[in-house]
Coordinates of C-alpha atoms in Angstrom, one line a residue:
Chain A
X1 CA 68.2 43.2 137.5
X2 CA 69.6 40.0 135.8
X3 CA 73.1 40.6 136.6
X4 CA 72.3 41.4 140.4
X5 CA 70.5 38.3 140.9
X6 CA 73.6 36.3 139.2
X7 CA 76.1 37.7 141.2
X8 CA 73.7 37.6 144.2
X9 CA 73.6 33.6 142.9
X10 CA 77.1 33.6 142.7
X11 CA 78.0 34.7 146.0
X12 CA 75.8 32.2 147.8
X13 CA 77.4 29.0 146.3
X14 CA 80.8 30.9 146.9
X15 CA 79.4 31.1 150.9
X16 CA 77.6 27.8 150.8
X17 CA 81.1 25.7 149.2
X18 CA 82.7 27.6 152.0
X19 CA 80.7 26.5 154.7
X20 CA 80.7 22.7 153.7
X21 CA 84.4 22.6 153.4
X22 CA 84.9 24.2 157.0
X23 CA 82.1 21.8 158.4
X24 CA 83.7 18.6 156.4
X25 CA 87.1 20.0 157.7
X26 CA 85.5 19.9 161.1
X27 CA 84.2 16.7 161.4
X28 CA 87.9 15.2 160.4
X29 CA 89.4 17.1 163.4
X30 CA 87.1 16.0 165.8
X31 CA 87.2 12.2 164.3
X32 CA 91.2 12.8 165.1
X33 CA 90.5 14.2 168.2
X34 CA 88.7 11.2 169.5
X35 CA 91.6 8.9 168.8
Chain B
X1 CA 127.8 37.5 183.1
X2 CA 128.8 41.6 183.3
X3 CA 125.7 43.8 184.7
X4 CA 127.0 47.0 185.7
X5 CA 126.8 49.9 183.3
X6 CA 130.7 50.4 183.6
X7 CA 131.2 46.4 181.9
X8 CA 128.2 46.3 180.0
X9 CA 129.8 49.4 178.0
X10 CA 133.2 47.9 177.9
X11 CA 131.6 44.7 176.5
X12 CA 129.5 47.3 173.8
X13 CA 132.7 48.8 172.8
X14 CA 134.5 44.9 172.9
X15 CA 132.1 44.0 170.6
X16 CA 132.1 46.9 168.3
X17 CA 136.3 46.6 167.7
X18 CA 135.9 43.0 167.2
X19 CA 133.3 43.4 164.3
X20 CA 135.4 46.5 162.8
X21 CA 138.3 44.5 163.2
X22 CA 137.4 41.5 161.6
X23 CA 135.7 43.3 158.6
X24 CA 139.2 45.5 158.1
X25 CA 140.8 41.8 158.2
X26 CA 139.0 40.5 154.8
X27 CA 137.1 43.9 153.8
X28 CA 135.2 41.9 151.8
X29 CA 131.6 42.8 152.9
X30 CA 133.2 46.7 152.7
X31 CA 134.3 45.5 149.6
X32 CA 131.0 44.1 148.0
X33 CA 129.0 46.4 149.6
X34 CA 130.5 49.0 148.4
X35 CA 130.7 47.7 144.7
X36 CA 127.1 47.1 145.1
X37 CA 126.2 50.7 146.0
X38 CA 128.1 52.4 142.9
X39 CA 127.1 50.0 140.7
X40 CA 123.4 50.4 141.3
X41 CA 124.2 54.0 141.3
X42 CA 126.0 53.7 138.3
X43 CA 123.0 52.3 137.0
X44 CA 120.5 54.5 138.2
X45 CA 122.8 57.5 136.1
X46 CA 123.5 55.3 133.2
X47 CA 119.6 54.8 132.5
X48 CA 118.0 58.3 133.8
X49 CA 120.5 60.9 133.3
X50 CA 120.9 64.1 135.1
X51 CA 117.9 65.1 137.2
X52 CA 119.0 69.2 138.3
X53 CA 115.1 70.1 138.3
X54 CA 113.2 67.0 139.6
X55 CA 113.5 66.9 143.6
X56 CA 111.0 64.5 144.1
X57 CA 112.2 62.0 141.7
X58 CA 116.0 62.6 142.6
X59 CA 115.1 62.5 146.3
X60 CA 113.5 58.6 145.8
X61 CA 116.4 57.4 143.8
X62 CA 118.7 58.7 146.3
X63 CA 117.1 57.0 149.5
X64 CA 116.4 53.9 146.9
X65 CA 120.2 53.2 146.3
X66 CA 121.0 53.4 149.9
X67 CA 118.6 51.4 150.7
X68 CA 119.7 48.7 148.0
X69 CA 123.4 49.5 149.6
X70 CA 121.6 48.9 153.3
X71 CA 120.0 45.5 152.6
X72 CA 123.1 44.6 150.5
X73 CA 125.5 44.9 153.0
X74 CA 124.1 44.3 156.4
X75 CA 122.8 41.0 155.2
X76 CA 125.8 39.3 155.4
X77 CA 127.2 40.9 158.7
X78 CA 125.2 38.0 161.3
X79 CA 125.6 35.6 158.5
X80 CA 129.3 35.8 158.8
X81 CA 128.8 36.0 162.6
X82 CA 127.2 32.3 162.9
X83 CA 129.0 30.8 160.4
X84 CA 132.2 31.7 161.9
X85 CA 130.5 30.5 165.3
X86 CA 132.0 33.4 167.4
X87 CA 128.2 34.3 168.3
X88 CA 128.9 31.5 171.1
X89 CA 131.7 33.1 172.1
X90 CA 130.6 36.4 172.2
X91 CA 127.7 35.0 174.3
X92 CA 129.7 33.9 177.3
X93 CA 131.8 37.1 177.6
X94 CA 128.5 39.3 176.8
X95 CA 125.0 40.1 177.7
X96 CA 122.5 40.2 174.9
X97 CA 122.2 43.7 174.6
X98 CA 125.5 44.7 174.4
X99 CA 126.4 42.3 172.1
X100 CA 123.2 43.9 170.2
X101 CA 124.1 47.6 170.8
X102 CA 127.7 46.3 169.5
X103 CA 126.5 45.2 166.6
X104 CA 124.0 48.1 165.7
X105 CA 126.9 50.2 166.1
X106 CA 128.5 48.3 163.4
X107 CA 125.6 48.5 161.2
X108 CA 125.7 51.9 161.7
X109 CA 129.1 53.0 161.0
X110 CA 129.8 50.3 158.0
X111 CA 126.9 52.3 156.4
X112 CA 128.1 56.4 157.3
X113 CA 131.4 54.8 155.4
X114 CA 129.4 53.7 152.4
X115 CA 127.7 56.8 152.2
X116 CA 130.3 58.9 152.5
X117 CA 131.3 57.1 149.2
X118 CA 127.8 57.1 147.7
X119 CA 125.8 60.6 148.6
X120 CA 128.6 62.3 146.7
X121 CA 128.9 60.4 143.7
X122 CA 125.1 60.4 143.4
X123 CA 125.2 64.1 144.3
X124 CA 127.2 64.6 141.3
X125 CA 126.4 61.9 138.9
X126 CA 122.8 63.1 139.2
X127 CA 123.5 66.3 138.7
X128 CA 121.5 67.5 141.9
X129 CA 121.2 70.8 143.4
X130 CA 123.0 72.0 146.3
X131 CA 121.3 70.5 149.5
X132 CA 121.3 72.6 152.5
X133 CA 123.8 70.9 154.5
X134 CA 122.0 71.0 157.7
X135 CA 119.0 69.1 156.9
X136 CA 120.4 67.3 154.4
X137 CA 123.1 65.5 157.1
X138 CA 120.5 65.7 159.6
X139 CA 118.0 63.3 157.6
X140 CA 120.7 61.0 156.3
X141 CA 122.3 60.3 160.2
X142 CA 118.8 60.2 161.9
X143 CA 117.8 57.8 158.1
X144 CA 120.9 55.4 158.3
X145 CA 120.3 55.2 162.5
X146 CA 116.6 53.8 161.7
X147 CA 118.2 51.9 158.7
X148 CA 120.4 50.2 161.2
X149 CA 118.2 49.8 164.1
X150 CA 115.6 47.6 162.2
X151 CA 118.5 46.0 159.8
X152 CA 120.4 44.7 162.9
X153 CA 117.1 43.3 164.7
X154 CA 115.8 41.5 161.2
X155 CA 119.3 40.3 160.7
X156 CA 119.6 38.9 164.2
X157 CA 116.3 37.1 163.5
X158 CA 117.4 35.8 159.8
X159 CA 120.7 34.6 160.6
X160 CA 119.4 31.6 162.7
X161 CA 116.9 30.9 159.7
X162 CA 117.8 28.8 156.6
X163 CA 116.8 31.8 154.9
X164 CA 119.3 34.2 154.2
X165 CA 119.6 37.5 151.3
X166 CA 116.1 37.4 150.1
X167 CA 114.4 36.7 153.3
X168 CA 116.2 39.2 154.6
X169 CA 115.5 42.0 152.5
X170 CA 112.1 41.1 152.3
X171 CA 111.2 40.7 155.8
X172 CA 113.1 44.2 156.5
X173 CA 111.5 45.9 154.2
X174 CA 107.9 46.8 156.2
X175 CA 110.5 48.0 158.8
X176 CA 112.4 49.8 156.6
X177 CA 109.7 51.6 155.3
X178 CA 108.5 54.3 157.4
X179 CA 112.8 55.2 157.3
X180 CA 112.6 56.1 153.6
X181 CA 109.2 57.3 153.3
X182 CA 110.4 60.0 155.8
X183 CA 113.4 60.5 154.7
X184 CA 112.4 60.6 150.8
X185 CA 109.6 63.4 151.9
X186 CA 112.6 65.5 154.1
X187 CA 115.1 65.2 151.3
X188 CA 112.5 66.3 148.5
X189 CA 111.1 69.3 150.8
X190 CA 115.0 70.1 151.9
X191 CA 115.5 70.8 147.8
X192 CA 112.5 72.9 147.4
X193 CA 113.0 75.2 150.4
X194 CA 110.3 74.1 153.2
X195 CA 111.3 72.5 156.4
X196 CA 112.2 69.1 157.5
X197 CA 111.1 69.2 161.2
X198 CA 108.4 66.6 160.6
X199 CA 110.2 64.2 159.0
X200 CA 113.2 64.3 161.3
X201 CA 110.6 64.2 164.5
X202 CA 109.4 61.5 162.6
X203 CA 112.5 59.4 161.9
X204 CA 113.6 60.3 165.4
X205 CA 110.3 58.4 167.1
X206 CA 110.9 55.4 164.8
X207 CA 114.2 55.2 165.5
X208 CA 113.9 55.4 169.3
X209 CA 110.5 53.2 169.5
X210 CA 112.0 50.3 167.3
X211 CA 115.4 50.7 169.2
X212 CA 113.2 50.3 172.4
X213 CA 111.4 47.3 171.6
X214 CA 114.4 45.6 170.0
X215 CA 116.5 45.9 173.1
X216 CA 113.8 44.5 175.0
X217 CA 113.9 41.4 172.4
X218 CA 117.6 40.6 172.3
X219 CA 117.3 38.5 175.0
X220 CA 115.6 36.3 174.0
X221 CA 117.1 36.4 170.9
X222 CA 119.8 34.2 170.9
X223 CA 118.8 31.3 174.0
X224 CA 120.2 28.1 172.2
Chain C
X1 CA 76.3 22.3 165.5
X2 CA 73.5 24.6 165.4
X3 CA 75.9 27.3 166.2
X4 CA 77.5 26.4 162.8
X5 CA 73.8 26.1 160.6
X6 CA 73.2 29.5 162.5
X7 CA 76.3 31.1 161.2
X8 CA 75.4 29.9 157.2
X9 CA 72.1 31.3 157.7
X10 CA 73.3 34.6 159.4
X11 CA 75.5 35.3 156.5
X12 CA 73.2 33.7 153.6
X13 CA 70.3 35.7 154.9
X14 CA 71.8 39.5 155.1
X15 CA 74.3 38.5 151.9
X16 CA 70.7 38.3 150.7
X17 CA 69.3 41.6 152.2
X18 CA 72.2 43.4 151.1
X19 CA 71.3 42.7 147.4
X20 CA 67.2 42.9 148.0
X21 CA 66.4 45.2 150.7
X22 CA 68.9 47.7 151.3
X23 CA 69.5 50.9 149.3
X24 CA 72.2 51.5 146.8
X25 CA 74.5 54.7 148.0
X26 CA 74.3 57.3 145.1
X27 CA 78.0 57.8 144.7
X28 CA 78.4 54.1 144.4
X29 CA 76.1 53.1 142.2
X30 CA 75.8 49.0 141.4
X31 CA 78.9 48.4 142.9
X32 CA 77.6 49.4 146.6
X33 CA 77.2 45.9 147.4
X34 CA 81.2 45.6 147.4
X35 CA 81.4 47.8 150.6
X36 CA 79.2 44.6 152.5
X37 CA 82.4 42.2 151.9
X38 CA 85.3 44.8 151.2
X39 CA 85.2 46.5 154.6
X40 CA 84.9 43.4 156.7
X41 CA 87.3 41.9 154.9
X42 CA 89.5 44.7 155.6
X43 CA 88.2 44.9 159.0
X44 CA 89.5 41.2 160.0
X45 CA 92.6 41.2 158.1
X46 CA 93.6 44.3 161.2
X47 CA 91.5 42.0 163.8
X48 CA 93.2 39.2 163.4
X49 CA 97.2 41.1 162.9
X50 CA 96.6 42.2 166.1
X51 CA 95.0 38.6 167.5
X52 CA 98.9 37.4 166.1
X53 CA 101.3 40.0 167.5
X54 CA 99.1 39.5 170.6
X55 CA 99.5 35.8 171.0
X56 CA 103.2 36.1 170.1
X57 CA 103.9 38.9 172.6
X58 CA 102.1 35.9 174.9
X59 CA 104.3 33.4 173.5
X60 CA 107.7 35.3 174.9
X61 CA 106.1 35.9 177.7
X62 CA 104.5 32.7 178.5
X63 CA 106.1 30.2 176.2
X64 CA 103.3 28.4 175.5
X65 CA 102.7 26.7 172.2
X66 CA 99.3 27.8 172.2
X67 CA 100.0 31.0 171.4
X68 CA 102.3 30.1 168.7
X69 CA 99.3 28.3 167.5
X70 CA 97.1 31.2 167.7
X71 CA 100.1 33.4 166.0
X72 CA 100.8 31.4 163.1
X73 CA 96.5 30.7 162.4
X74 CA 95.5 34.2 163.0
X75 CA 98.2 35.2 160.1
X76 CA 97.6 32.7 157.8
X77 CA 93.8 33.5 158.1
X78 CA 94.3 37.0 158.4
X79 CA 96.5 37.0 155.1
X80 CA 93.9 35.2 153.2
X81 CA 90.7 37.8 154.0
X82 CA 94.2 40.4 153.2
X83 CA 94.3 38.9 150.0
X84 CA 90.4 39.0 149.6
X85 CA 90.5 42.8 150.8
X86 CA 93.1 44.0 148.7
X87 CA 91.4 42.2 145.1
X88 CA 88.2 43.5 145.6
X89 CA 89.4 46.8 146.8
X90 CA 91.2 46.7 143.7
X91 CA 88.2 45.5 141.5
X92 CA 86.1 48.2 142.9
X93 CA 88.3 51.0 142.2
X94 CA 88.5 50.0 138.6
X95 CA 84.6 49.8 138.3
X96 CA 84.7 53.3 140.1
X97 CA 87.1 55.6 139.2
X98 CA 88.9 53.7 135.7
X99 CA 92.2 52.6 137.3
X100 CA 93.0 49.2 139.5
X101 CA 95.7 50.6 142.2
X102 CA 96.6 54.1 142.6
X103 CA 98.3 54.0 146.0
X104 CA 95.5 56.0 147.7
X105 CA 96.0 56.2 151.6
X106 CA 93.9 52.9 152.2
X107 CA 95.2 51.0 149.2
X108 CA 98.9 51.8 151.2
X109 CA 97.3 50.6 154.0
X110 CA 96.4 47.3 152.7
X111 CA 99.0 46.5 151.3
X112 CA 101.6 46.9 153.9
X113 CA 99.4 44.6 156.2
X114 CA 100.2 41.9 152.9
X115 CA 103.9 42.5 153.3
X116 CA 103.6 42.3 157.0
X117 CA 101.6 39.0 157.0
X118 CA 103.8 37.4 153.8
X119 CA 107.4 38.6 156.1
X120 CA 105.9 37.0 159.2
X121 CA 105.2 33.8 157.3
X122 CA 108.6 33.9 155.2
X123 CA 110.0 33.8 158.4
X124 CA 108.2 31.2 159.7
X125 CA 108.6 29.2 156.9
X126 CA 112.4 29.0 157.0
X127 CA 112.6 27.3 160.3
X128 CA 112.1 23.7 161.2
X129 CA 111.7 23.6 165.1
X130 CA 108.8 24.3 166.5
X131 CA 110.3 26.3 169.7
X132 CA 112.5 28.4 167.2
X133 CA 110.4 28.9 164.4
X134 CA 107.9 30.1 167.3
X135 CA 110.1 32.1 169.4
X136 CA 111.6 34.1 166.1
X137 CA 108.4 34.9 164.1
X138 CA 107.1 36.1 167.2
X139 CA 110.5 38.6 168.1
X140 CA 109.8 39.2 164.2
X141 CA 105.7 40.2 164.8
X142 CA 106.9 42.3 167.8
X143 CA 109.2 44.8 165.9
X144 CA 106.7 44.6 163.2
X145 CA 104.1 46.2 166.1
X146 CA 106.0 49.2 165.9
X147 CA 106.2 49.6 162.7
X148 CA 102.4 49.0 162.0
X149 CA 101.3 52.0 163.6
X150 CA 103.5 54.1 160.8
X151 CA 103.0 52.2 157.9
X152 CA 99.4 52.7 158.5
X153 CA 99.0 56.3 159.4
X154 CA 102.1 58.0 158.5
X155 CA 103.8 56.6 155.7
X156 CA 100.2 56.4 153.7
X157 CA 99.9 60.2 154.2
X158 CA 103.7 60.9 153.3
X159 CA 102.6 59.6 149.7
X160 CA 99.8 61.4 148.9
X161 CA 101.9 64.4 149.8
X162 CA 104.2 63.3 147.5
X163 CA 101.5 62.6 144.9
X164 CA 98.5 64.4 145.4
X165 CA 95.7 62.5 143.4
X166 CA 92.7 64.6 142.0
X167 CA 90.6 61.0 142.7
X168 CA 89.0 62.0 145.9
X169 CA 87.4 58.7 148.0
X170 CA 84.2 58.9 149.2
X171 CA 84.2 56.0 151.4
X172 CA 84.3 57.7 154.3
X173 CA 80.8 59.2 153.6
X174 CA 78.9 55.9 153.6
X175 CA 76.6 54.2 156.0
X176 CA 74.3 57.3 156.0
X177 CA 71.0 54.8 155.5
X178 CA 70.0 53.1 158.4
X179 CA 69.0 49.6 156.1
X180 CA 72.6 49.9 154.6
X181 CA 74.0 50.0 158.5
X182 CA 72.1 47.5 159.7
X183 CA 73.3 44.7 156.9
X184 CA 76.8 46.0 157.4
X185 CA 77.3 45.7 160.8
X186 CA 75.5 41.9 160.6
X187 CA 78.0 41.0 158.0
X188 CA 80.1 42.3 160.1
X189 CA 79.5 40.6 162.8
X190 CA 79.1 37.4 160.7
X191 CA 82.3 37.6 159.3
X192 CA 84.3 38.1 162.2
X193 CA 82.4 35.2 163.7
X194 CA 83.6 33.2 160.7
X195 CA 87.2 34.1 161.2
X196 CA 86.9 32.9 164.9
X197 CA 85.7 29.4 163.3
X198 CA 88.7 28.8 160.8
X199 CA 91.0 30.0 163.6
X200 CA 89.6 27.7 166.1
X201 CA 90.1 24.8 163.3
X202 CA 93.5 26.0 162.2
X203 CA 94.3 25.5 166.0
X204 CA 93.0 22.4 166.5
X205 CA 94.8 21.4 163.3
X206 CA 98.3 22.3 164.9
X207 CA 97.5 20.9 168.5
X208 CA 96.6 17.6 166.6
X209 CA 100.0 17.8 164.2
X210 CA 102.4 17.9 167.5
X211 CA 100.3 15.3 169.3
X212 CA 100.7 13.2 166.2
X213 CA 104.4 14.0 166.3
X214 CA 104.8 13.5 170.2
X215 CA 102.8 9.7 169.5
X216 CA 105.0 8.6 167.0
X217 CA 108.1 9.6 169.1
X218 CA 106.8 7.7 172.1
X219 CA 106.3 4.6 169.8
X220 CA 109.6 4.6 167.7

């Protein structure tokens, strides 16, 4: 039960560190792009 | 720039006796090639021994060594082509394709003649049982055809890379593959008796779809 | 970039059902939840090999660097959700049947798709200009096409005839629940959408690198 709910844990800060890179990444092109 | 079929095969065969003429000039890729193959067969002995019972096992060393000898040898053969800058040459007199079916030709022959060295060494060395002949020829000539065809393609592409004996061997490898998967499978079931139609259907359609799609790619090969 | 806060919460959400609402498969055990991110990683490392040979088979034809662009960002996403395929298929045989590889028709599978991907970028990465770098990987990825359809099918059965495993795979038998489907195929879906995301950055990336390249030649 406990060691679901860790790896559960685990695998949404894996996803969410993911996603904020890829947005953060984002928002650099599209600064670049505007130049 | 020769079209018809009559000068495109004058320019194949051109291209052939200039490679097998230049290599009998030095013989050094002959040469190392050559000293590579026993030497890893020599090794392959030294550390295992005599095999008489183990098919399977004998029939992966066997297609292993020659295809250490393969990579060894037909590494070097466009290297020495653009270094000695006769690639341009051959260009003007040449279309693509010949130039490649030339070449693959080469490949092709350069390693029969190491086999014909190394097969019967390891035949003996390993102490393996009697192949039957048929099969036995028939899955080494249709091997070493699919060992050349996708040797001669990857080599083509290395040689105008700064990458040269490692990059070559490891991007031929997924294409040589399929050649020694099929050919270690004929070779073992050749030794214990069943039949090798599969495997030599198999090696056939590699050979001839790789062969097809390479000729298609020459061209555009070599454009600088 | 609601699209984007749709896409976190798409995968969040069922990454969330797959743990709380659907069913464990009896065979599987605790480690069911592996299938949810093994088989779509597996699914896009094929997807997006065959988005690269595509655009390079476009790039002879057309000789646009936009398809080299899409080539070289498909692989080098592809070979990173590869990667991911091949550990956890690997973890998950351990937890399962005791042994990390055993060469198993899929495991063969996999991993040719690693050397393919690794050659192709090798290749790529031993050549300065963009034109040849572009036009040789892509002459590479198109011989590689033929090979593909036998290292995936042929060669992985030519093994286990070789060496006939007593370690049977039940994979194939999965997806029998409907709840177990249903997350699948979202994750699915979400994951493939995420792989169109990086690419679509990855190409951006490259269009911006030779427009940065092109300025400073105009100025200098």
């Amino acid at each position: 039960m406990i060691g679901n709910a860790v790896v559960l844990g685990v695998a949404l800060l894996v996803w969410g560190l993911v996603f904020f890179y890829l947005v953060r990444l984002e928002r650099r092109i599209k600064e670049l792009e505007r130049k | 720039m020769p079209t018809n079929p009559s000068s495109s095969a004058a320019a194949v065969w051109a291209v052939l006796r200039k490679e097998c003429l230049s290599e009998w000039r030095t013989r050094y890729g002959l040469n190392a090639a050559l000293l590579f193959a026993i030497t890893s067969l020599a090794a392959v002995s030294f550390s295992i021994g005599r095999l008489g019972d183990r098919s399977d096992v004998l029939a992966g060393l066997l297609w292993i060594v020659l295809l250490f000898a393969a990579l060894a040898s037909l590494a070097h053969a466009f290297v020495r082509e653009v270094e000695g800058r006769t690639l341009t040459m051959l260009r003007l007199v040449a279309a693509p394709t010949a130039i490649a079916i030339g070449k693959l030709l080469f490949n092709f022959l350069f390693l029969a003649l190491i086999e014909v060295v190394t097969v019967p060494l390891f035949l003996m060395l390993m102490g393996a049982p009697a192949p039957r002949w048929g099969s036995f020829l028939a899955l080494l000539a249709l091997g070493s055809v699919g060992l050349a065809i996708a040797s001669t393609v990857v080599g083509a592409i290395i040689s105008q890379t700064r990458g040269r004996g490692a990059l070559f061997a490891g991007t031929s490898f997924p294409l040589l593959l399929p050649v020694v998967a099929a050919a270690v499978s004929g070779t073992r079931a050749q030794w214990n008796g069943g039949s090798v139609d599969a495997e030599l259907r198999l090696l056939a359609a590699y050979a001839v779809a790789l062969l097809a799609m390479s000729l298609l790619l020459y061209d555009h090969l070599w454009e600088d | 970039m609601i699209g984007r806060a749709l896409l976190f919460a798409w995968i969040a959400g069922w990454t969330i059902a797959a743990f709380a609402w659907a069913p464990l498969v009896p065979v599987l055990g605790e480690t069911t939840r592996v299938l949810y991110f093994h088989i779509p990683a597996a699914w896009i490392t094929v997807l997006a090999l065959g988005w690269s040979m595509v655009h390079s088979l476009l790039y002879l034809r057309r000789r646009r660097l936009e398809h080299d662009d899409h080539a070289a960002g498909a692989a080098e996403i592809g070979i990173l959700f590869c990667i991911a395929a091949t550990a956890s298929g690997s973890l998950w045989a351990k937890a399962m049947w005791g042994s990390y590889w055993n060469w198993d028709p899929r495991e063969t599978s996999i991993f040719f798709l690693l050397l393919i991907y690794a050659a192709y970028l090798a290749v790529r990465s031993a050549i300065d200009q963009d034109e040849r770098r572009a036009r040789l990987s892509a002459i590479y990825s198109a011989a590689a096409f033929v090979a593909v359809p036998f290292l995936m099918f042929v060669v992985p059965r030519i093994y286990f005839s070789l060496h006939p495993d007593p370690i049977i795979n039940p994979r194939g038998k999965i997806d029998m629940d409907p709840r177990i489907r249903v997350v699948f195929f979202a994750l699915l879906i979400g994951f493939t959408a995420l792989f169109f995301w990086m690419l679509s950055l990855r190409v951006r990336v490259a269009r911006l690198e030779r427009r940065g390249l092109a300025a400073q030649g105009g100025a200098s």
